Tab-separated table of C-alpha atoms and ligand atoms in Angstrom:
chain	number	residue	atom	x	y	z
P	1	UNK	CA	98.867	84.105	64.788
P	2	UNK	CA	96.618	83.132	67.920
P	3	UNK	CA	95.515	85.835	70.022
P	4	UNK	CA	94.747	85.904	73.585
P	5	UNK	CA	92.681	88.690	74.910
P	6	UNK	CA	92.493	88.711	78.444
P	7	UNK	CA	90.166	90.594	81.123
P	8	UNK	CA	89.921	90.218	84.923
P	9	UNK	CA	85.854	90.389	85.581
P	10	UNK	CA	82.930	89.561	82.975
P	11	UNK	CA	82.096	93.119	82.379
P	12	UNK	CA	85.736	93.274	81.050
P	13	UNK	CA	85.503	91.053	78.070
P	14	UNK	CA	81.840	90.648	77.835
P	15	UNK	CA	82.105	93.588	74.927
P	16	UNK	CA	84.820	91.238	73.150
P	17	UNK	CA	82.818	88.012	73.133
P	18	UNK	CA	79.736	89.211	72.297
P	19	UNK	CA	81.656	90.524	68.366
P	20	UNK	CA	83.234	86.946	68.060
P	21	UNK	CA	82.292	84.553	65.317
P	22	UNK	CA	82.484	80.421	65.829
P	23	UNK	CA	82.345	81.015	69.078
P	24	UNK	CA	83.537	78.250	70.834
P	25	UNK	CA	83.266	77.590	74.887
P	26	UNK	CA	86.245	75.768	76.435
P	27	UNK	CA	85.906	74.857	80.342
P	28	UNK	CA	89.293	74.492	82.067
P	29	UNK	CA	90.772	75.307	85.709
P	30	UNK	CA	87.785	76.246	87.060
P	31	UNK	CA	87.165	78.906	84.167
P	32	UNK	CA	86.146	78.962	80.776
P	33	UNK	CA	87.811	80.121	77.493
P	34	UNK	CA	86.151	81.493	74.322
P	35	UNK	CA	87.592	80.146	71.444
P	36	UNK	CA	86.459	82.303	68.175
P	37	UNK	CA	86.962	84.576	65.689
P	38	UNK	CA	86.927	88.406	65.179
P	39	UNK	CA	87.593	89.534	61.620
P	40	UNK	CA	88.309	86.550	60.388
P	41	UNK	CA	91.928	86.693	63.183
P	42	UNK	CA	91.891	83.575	65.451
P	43	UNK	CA	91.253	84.669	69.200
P	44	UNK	CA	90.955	82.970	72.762
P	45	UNK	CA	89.129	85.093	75.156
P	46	UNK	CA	88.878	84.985	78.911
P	47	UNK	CA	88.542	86.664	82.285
P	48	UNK	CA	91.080	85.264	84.753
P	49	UNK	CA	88.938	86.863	88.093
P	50	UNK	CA	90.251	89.455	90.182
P	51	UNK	CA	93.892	89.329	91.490
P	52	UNK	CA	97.394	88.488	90.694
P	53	UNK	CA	97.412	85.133	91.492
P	54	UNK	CA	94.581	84.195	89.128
P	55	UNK	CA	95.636	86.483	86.112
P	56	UNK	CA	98.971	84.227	86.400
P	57	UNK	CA	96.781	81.395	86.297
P	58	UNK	CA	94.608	82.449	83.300
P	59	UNK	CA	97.768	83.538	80.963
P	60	UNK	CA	99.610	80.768	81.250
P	61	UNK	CA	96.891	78.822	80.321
P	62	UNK	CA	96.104	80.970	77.305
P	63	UNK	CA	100.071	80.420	76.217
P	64	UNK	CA	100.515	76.832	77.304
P	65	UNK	CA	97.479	75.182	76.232
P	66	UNK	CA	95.354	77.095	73.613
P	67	UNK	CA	98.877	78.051	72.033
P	68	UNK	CA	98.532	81.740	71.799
P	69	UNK	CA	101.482	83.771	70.466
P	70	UNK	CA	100.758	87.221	71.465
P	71	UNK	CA	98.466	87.897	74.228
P	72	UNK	CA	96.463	91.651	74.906
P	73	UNK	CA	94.992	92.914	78.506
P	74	UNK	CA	91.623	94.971	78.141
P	75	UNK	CA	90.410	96.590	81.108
P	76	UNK	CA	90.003	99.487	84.004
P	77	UNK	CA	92.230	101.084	85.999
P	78	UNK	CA	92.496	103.411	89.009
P	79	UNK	CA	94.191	106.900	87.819
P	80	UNK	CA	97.031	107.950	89.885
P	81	UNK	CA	98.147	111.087	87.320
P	82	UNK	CA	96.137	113.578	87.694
P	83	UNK	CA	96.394	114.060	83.453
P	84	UNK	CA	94.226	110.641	83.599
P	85	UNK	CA	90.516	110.917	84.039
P	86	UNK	CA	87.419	108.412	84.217
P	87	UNK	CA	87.397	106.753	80.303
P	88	UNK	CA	90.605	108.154	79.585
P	89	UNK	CA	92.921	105.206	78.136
P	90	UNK	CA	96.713	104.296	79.220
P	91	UNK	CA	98.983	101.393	77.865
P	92	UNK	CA	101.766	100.429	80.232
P	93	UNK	CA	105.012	100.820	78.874
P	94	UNK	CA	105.936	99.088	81.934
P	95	UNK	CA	104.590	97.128	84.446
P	96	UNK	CA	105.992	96.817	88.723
P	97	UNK	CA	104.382	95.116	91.701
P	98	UNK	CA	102.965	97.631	94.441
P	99	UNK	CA	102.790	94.761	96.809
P	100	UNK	CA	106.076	93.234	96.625
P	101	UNK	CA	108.270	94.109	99.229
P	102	UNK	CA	111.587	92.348	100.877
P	103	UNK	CA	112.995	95.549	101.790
P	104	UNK	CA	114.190	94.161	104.998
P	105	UNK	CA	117.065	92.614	103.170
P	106	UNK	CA	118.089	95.631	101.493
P	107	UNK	CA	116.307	95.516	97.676
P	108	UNK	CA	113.931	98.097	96.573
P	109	UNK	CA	110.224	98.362	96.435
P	110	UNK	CA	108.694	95.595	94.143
P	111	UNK	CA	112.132	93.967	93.667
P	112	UNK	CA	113.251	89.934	94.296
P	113	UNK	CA	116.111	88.651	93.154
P	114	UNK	CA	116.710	87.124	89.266
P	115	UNK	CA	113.529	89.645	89.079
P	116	UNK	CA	112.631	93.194	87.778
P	117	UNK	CA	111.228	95.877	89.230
P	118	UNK	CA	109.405	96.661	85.843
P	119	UNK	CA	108.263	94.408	82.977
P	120	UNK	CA	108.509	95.998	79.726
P	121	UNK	CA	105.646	95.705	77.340
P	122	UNK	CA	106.213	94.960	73.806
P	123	UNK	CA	107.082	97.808	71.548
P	124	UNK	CA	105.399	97.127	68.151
P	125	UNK	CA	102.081	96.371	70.279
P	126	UNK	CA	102.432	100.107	71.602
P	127	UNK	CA	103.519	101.803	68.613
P	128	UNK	CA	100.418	99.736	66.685
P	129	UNK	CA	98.021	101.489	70.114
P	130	UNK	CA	99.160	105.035	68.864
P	131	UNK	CA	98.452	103.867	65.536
P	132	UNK	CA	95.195	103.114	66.350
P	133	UNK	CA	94.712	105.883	68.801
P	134	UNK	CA	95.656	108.608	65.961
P	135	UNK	CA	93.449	107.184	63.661
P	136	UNK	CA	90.638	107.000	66.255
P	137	UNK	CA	91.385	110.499	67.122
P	138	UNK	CA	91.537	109.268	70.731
P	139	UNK	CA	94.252	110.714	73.496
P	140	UNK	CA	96.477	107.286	74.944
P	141	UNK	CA	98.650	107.902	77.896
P	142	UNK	CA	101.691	105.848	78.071
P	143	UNK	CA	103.112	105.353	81.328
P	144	UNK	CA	104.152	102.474	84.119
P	145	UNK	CA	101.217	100.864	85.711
P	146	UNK	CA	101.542	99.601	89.286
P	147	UNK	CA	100.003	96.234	90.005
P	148	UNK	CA	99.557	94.636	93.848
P	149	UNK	CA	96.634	92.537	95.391
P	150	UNK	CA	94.586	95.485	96.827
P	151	UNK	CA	91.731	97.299	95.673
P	152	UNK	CA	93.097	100.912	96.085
P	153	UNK	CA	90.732	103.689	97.858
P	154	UNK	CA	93.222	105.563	99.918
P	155	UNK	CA	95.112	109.025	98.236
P	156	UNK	CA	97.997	108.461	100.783
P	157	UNK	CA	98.496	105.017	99.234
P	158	UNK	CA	98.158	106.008	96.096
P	159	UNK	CA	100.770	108.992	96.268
P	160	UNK	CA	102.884	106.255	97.635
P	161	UNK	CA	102.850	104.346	94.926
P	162	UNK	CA	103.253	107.039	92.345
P	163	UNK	CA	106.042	108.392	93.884
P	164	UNK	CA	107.524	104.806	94.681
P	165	UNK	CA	107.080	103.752	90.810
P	166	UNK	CA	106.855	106.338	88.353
P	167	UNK	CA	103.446	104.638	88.242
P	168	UNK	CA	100.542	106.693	86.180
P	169	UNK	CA	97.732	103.924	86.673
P	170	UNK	CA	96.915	101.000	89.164
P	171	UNK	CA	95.245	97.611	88.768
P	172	UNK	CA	95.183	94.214	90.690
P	173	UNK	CA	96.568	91.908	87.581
P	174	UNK	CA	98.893	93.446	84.705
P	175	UNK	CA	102.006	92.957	86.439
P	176	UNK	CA	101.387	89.338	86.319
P	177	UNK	CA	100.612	88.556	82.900
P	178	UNK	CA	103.367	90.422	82.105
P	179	UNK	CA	106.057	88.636	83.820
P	180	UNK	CA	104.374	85.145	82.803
P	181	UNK	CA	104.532	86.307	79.492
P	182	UNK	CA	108.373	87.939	79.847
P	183	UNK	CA	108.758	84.380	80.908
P	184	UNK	CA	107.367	82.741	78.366
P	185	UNK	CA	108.520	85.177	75.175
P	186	UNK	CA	105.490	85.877	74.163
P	187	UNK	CA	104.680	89.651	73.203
P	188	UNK	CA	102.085	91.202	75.522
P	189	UNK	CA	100.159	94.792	75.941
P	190	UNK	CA	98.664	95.962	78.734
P	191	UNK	CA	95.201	98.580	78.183
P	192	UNK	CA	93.033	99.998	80.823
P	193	UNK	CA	90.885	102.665	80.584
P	194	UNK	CA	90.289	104.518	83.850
P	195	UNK	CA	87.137	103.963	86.047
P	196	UNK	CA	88.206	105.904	89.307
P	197	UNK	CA	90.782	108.000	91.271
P	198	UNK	CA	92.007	105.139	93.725
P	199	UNK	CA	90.958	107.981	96.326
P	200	UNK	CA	87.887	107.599	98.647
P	201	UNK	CA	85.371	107.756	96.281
P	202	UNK	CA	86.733	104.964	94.463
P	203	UNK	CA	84.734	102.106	95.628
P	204	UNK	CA	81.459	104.072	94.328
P	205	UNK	CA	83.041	105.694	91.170
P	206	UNK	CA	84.385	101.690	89.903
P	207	UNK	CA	80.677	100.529	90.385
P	208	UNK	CA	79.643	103.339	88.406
P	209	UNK	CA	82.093	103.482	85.228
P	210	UNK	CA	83.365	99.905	85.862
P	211	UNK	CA	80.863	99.144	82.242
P	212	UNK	CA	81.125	102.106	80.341
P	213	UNK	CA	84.975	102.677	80.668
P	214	UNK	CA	85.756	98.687	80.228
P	215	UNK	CA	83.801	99.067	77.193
P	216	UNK	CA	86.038	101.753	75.779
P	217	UNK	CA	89.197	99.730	76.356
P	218	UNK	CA	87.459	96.611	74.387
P	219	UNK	CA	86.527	99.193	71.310
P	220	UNK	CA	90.096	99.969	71.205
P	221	UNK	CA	91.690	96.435	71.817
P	222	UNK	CA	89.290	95.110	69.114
P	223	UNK	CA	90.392	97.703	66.613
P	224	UNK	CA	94.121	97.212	67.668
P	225	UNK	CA	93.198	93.049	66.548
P	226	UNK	CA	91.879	94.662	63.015
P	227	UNK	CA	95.440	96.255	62.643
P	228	UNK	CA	97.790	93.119	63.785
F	1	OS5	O1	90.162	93.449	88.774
F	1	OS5	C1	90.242	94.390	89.779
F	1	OS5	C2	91.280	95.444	89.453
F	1	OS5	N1	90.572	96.272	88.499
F	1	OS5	C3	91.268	97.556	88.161
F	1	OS5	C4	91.026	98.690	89.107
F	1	OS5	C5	91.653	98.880	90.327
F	1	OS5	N2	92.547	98.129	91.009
F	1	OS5	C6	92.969	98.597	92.209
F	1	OS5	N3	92.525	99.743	92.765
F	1	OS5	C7	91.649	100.520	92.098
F	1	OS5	N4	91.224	101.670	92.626
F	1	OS5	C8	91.181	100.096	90.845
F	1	OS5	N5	90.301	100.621	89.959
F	1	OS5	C9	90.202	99.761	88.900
F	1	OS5	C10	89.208	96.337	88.904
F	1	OS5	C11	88.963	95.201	89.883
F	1	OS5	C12	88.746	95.785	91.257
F	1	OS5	S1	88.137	94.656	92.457
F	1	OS5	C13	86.441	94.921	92.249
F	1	OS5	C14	85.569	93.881	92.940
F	1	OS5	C15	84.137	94.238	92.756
F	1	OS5	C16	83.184	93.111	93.027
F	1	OS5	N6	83.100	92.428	94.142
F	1	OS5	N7	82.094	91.556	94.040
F	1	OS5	N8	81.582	91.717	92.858
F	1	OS5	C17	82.205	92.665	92.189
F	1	OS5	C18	80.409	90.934	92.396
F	1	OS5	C19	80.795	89.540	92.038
F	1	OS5	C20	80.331	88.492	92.792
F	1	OS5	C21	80.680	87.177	92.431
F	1	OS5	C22	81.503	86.961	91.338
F	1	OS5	C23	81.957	88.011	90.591
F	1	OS5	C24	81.593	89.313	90.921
C-alpha cells in the first residue's frame, strides 16, 4: 500500500511532513512531492496550491506517477451547518461542484453529462474516520462538501449552496480529487476541519485558524494512516 496524502497550501501538510521518516524530496510539475515514511507505512505527501484545477493536477500525479493506491485529503473548510464550528472536523460522504453550472440546457446545479452531481467517498476510509474519531473521543460530522473555484465570504452564497447541495462544508479542491480518483479507482477520503463561517468575517477568521484547525485535521489523518 502507497499512500498519498494531499493538502492545498503549506500550512496544510506542513504538520504531516514534518512526522515523516526517509524523507525524500521529489520536484515535478512545478511542485514538489515528499516521498517518506510515517510508522513504518509508505507515504507521498504534497500540497497541490489553491483551486480545482491544480488539486486535479496534483492527484493525478500522486496516482499516475508515484503509484499511490489510496489517496487522503487533510485540510480546512468553510462551515455552512450551523452544527459545524471553527476546529470542528467533517469527512465528505460526498463531494459536488458549487461552480458548475450548464443550467441553460436544462441539467441541474453542478451536473454535465456522463457526470455526477456527487462523488462518493470510499466507505471503509469513513467507517476507519469514526473508528478513529471514537477512539480519539473526538465529534466527526459526516456530510456532502461543496467544492467551486471561489473563496466563499458571502452568507447569501453560502445558503445557496447549502440549500442547492445538501452541502454541510465548502472548500476550493475536494470535488476534484475526488472525481480524478472516481476516475482512476482508487479509494479516496476527503477531511477538513473548519477554519471559518464562509460569512463576512471569513477572510479574517481563515487567517486566524487557517494553522491551528489544519493542524487538527493532520493529527487525525495521521492517526487514520496508523489504523490502515
Ligand atoms: O485552499 C483554499 C480552500 N481552503 C478551504 C476553505 C475555503 N474555501 C472556500 N471558502 C471558504 N470560506 C473557505 N474556508 C476554508 C482554504 C483556501 C482558501 S484560499 C486562501 C488564500 C490565502 C492566501 N493568499 N495568499 N496567501 C495566502 C499567501 C501566499 C502567497 C504566495 C504563495 C502562497 C501563499
Amino acid at each position: 500500500m502507497k499512500i498519498a496524502i494531499m493538502g492545498a497550501m503549506p500550512e496544510e501538510i506542513e504538520p504531516i511532513i514534518s512526522k515523516l521518516d526517509n524523507l525524500n524530496v521529489v520536484e515535478y510539475a512545478a511542485n514538489k512531492y515528499y516521498e517518506g515514511a510515517y510508522h513504518g507505512k509508505e507515504v507521498v505527501v504534497a500540497y497541490s496550491k489553491i483551486g480545482k484545477v491544480f488539486a486535479t493536477l496534483t492527484a493525478t500525479i500522486l496516482i499516475e506517477k508515484f503509484d499511490c493506491n489510496t489517496l487522503l485529503f487533510s485540510g480546512v473548510a468553510g462551515a455552512i451547518s450551523n452544527d459545524l464550528k471553527v476546529g470542528d472536523l467533517i469527512i465528505a460522504d460526498s463531494l459536488c461542484q458549487h461552480d458548475l453550472d450548464i443550467t441553460a440546457f436544462g441539467h441541474p446545479y453542478g451536473y454535465v453529462p456522463e457526470g455526477e452531481v456527487c462523488v462518493a467517498s470510499d466507505e471503509k476510509l469513513r467507517d476507519l474516520a469514526k473508528q478513529v474519531a471514537e477512539a480519539k473521543g473526538l465529534p466527526l460530522k459526516e456530510g456532502i462538501i461543496a467544492t467551486g473555484d471561489q473563496f466563499v465570504a458571502d452568507a447569501e452564497r453560502k445558503e445557496w449552496i447549502g440549500k442547492t447541495f445538501n452541502a454541510d462544508a465548502l472548500e476550493m479542491e475536494g470535488a476534484a480529487v475526488a472525481v480524478v480518483c472516481s476516475a482512476l479507482n482508487v479509494p479516496f477520503f476527503i477531511l477538513r476541519a473548519i477554519s471559518d463561517a464562509a460569512d463576512m468575517d471569513a477572510g479574517f477568521d481563515f487567517d486566524k485558524f487557517l494553522e491551528s484547525s489544519a493542524k487538527i485535521s493532520a493529527d487525525f489523518i495521521l492517526s487514520m494512516v496508523d489504523g490502515m
